[in-house]
């Protein structure tokens, strides 16, 4: 038996997230079916993360077992030729039997892209969230720093979140602008369900004067999802980097 | 009655071209239905061009008549809010009754994007054609110059082309590289059915040693579609500029 580690990327527009679903197409299913088509083996790939419907990954890791002796380079080329255009294997290598893409993950960086313009760009469909009000990226960068550190993020995860432990450590959070595109980059040791999208929505509340920078700190103690900002749409969200 | 000229842009991935079809969704239909939803009027929009299924437009002009007195600025905002994310109105203005987006068009510039890499980029799905062989953009730029001038492009249009007159004047044609992305830009007073995609396919024949620069000139006289290169896929093609 071989143990493999793969780095992949995908445009999530057409998929119901990474994890296999009973009644919708997910990235995991497409990859497993493609490997089976190539090798005849029914393989289960372990992903480094779940992602929501419509969320993208610029870097995402898989671990899986396979019998087939095909060279990593040949496997990479063949699987990319068989996969649809919106899922790509970037690299494949042999790894230690003990490696697990999810359990060994030490942290992740997400980027949220917001197109801050009254004009409409049809080529950003499914790629960025259009926000037409004026946005003060310097204020939001200052506000984002309030989230850095070890906190209970109970107020900043979906009410459907089933995790008992909602304490996470955000190691970096910055907001910057490049022309009309505003980027929110956040790194942490782990993220709760919808957490990045609620953090960005909460910063938009600060932009709109519904919350002050100081009030953000108070939200940790409230442990109440309804006090934080809205959950912004998924299409602007990219899993950017995964740390091991 | 008001006469209006609109500049629009669209990502053609989801549409069967611009022109209204009986049994498939085209950009024209979506725009006419949206204007009807907004104003209650059944409007016919005249487009500057047909585009093929999957082809994009960064700039495309419409002319149409409308009774509704809504201000151009208000119309622009409202129609953009109602249209899907992949079709955008960029500007709307009153125009002369005599203006017709297609008949008054003096020429167009198309760009074809080719992603020249063995790596796969999932975010280029429907946005560029991936070509994995080495490509010599300097050679192809030199070859592209052979097409400039007034020629009979009978060899370079689809066999389904119904135009009697296949003489067109190419005013500029250049090939350049930016990293892994190769851009083919061609301007002419008019284009025949599939012409840009066949011109690019013919340049790829030059890249692959199937044709020399000198043999391109001979193809004009042959007036035989089968002597030119393949028709490259539509997803890399952008209507870039329209001249009046």
Short mmCIF file of C-alpha atoms in Angstrom, two decimals, chain A residues 54-227:
data_model
loop_
_atom_site.label_atom_id
_atom_site.label_comp_id
_atom_site.label_asym_id
_atom_site.label_seq_id
_atom_site.Cartn_x
_atom_site.Cartn_y
_atom_site.Cartn_z
CA UNK A 54 -19.18 28.05 -3.66
CA UNK A 55 -15.99 28.56 -1.63
CA UNK A 56 -12.68 28.26 -3.54
CA UNK A 57 -9.29 26.79 -2.64
CA UNK A 58 -5.99 28.08 -4.01
CA UNK A 59 -4.20 25.48 -1.85
CA UNK A 60 -5.82 22.42 -0.32
CA UNK A 61 -4.22 19.14 0.78
CA UNK A 62 -5.34 15.55 0.48
CA UNK A 63 -3.99 12.37 2.03
CA UNK A 64 -4.98 8.97 0.64
CA UNK A 65 -3.96 5.34 0.28
CA UNK A 66 -3.59 3.66 -3.10
CA UNK A 67 -2.30 0.27 -4.38
CA UNK A 68 -1.61 1.33 -7.98
CA UNK A 69 2.16 1.74 -8.62
CA UNK A 70 1.82 4.60 -11.15
CA UNK A 71 4.63 7.21 -10.83
CA UNK A 72 3.61 10.42 -9.07
CA UNK A 73 4.41 12.51 -12.19
CA UNK A 74 2.35 10.28 -14.46
CA UNK A 75 -0.50 10.21 -11.95
CA UNK A 76 -0.47 14.04 -11.77
CA UNK A 77 -0.71 14.45 -15.55
CA UNK A 78 -3.33 11.73 -16.00
CA UNK A 79 -5.59 12.84 -13.17
CA UNK A 80 -5.46 16.45 -14.38
CA UNK A 81 -6.44 15.38 -17.88
CA UNK A 82 -9.44 13.45 -16.54
CA UNK A 83 -10.61 15.99 -13.95
CA UNK A 84 -12.91 18.86 -15.00
CA UNK A 85 -11.25 22.23 -15.70
CA UNK A 86 -12.17 23.66 -12.28
CA UNK A 87 -10.25 21.09 -10.19
CA UNK A 88 -6.45 20.78 -10.47
CA UNK A 89 -3.82 18.63 -8.82
CA UNK A 90 -0.75 20.84 -8.26
CA UNK A 91 1.58 18.16 -6.85
CA UNK A 92 1.56 14.56 -5.59
CA UNK A 93 4.20 12.87 -3.45
CA UNK A 94 4.69 9.76 -1.32
CA UNK A 95 4.25 10.50 2.37
CA UNK A 96 4.50 8.83 5.72
CA UNK A 97 1.74 6.39 6.63
CA UNK A 98 0.98 8.55 9.67
CA UNK A 99 0.26 11.74 7.68
CA UNK A 100 -3.37 12.88 7.71
CA UNK A 101 -4.32 16.03 5.75
CA UNK A 102 -6.85 17.17 8.36
CA UNK A 103 -5.50 15.99 11.72
CA UNK A 104 -1.94 17.17 11.00
CA UNK A 105 -3.04 20.63 9.86
CA UNK A 106 -1.56 23.33 12.17
CA UNK A 107 -3.42 26.29 10.72
CA UNK A 108 -4.85 27.96 7.64
CA UNK A 109 -5.01 31.28 5.88
CA UNK A 110 -8.21 32.42 4.17
CA UNK A 111 -8.65 35.39 1.85
CA UNK A 112 -11.97 37.12 1.24
CA UNK A 113 -12.23 39.28 -1.88
CA UNK A 114 -14.65 42.18 -1.97
CA UNK A 115 -15.10 44.20 -5.16
CA UNK A 116 -15.77 47.71 -3.89
CA UNK A 117 -17.33 49.45 -6.87
CA UNK A 118 -20.63 50.75 -8.13
CA UNK A 119 -19.61 49.46 -11.55
CA UNK A 120 -20.29 45.82 -12.31
CA UNK A 121 -17.60 43.46 -13.60
CA UNK A 122 -19.19 40.38 -15.22
CA UNK A 123 -15.87 38.50 -15.08
CA UNK A 124 -15.95 38.53 -11.26
CA UNK A 125 -19.10 36.38 -11.16
CA UNK A 126 -18.55 33.76 -8.41
CA UNK A 127 -15.06 35.23 -7.76
CA UNK A 128 -15.66 38.24 -5.45
CA UNK A 129 -18.50 39.85 -3.49
CA UNK A 130 -19.58 43.24 -4.88
CA UNK A 131 -20.02 45.88 -2.18
CA UNK A 132 -21.14 49.24 -3.54
CA UNK A 133 -20.83 51.51 -0.44
CA UNK A 134 -17.61 53.46 0.24
CA UNK A 135 -15.25 51.30 2.28
CA UNK A 136 -12.49 52.56 4.60
CA UNK A 137 -9.88 49.80 4.46
CA UNK A 138 -7.60 51.54 6.98
CA UNK A 139 -10.38 51.60 9.59
CA UNK A 140 -11.23 47.96 8.88
CA UNK A 141 -7.59 46.90 9.08
CA UNK A 142 -7.45 48.52 12.55
CA UNK A 143 -10.70 46.80 13.54
CA UNK A 144 -9.44 43.44 12.22
CA UNK A 145 -6.53 43.60 14.67
CA UNK A 146 -9.07 43.36 17.54
CA UNK A 147 -9.66 39.72 16.56
CA UNK A 148 -6.00 38.68 16.83
CA UNK A 149 -5.20 36.40 19.75
CA UNK A 150 -6.82 33.48 21.56
CA UNK A 151 -10.57 34.09 21.98
CA UNK A 152 -13.87 32.29 22.25
CA UNK A 153 -15.41 32.80 18.80
CA UNK A 154 -18.89 31.56 19.81
CA UNK A 155 -20.40 34.90 18.62
CA UNK A 156 -18.67 34.45 15.26
CA UNK A 157 -19.78 31.01 14.12
CA UNK A 158 -23.01 29.77 12.59
CA UNK A 159 -25.80 28.90 15.05
CA UNK A 160 -25.59 25.44 13.38
CA UNK A 161 -22.03 24.97 14.62
CA UNK A 162 -21.84 21.76 16.62
CA UNK A 163 -18.32 22.20 18.04
CA UNK A 164 -18.14 22.17 21.87
CA UNK A 165 -14.87 24.09 21.96
CA UNK A 166 -15.20 27.42 20.17
CA UNK A 167 -11.86 28.84 21.31
CA UNK A 168 -9.48 29.58 18.44
CA UNK A 169 -6.29 31.61 18.00
CA UNK A 170 -6.15 34.15 15.18
CA UNK A 171 -2.51 34.82 14.37
CA UNK A 172 -2.97 37.49 11.70
CA UNK A 173 -5.82 39.52 10.20
CA UNK A 174 -5.30 42.34 7.70
CA UNK A 175 -7.42 44.36 5.29
CA UNK A 176 -5.84 45.98 2.25
CA UNK A 177 -6.93 47.54 -1.03
CA UNK A 178 -5.65 47.13 -4.59
CA UNK A 179 -7.72 49.45 -6.80
CA UNK A 180 -11.37 48.46 -6.41
CA UNK A 181 -10.49 45.09 -4.86
CA UNK A 182 -10.38 44.84 -1.08
CA UNK A 183 -8.68 41.79 0.44
CA UNK A 184 -9.35 40.42 3.93
CA UNK A 185 -6.63 37.93 4.96
CA UNK A 186 -6.98 35.96 8.17
CA UNK A 187 -4.84 33.17 9.61
CA UNK A 188 -5.73 30.97 12.58
CA UNK A 189 -5.04 27.57 14.10
CA UNK A 190 -8.56 26.60 13.09
CA UNK A 191 -11.86 28.07 11.94
CA UNK A 192 -15.46 27.43 13.00
CA UNK A 193 -18.43 26.98 10.68
CA UNK A 194 -18.91 30.22 8.63
CA UNK A 195 -16.38 32.00 10.86
CA UNK A 196 -14.45 33.88 8.17
CA UNK A 197 -17.64 35.05 6.47
CA UNK A 198 -19.06 36.30 9.81
CA UNK A 199 -15.77 38.05 10.71
CA UNK A 200 -15.85 39.89 7.36
CA UNK A 201 -19.55 40.71 7.84
CA UNK A 202 -18.74 42.11 11.30
CA UNK A 203 -16.02 44.33 9.82
CA UNK A 204 -18.59 45.60 7.30
CA UNK A 205 -20.79 46.55 10.29
CA UNK A 206 -17.84 48.64 11.51
CA UNK A 207 -17.60 50.21 8.05
CA UNK A 208 -21.31 51.06 8.16
CA UNK A 209 -21.09 52.58 11.65
CA UNK A 210 -23.19 49.83 13.24
CA UNK A 211 -20.30 48.77 15.49
CA UNK A 212 -17.15 50.51 16.77
CA UNK A 213 -13.68 48.95 16.99
CA UNK A 214 -14.07 48.92 20.78
CA UNK A 215 -17.38 47.04 20.66
CA UNK A 216 -15.73 44.14 18.83
CA UNK A 217 -13.86 43.14 22.01
CA UNK A 218 -17.18 43.04 23.89
CA UNK A 219 -18.66 40.58 21.38
CA UNK A 220 -16.33 37.79 22.59
CA UNK A 221 -18.00 37.86 26.02
CA UNK A 222 -21.54 37.98 24.63
CA UNK A 223 -21.20 34.52 23.02
CA UNK A 224 -24.23 35.41 20.90
CA UNK A 225 -24.21 35.01 17.12
CA UNK A 226 -26.97 37.60 16.70
CA UNK A 227 -24.69 40.41 18.01
#
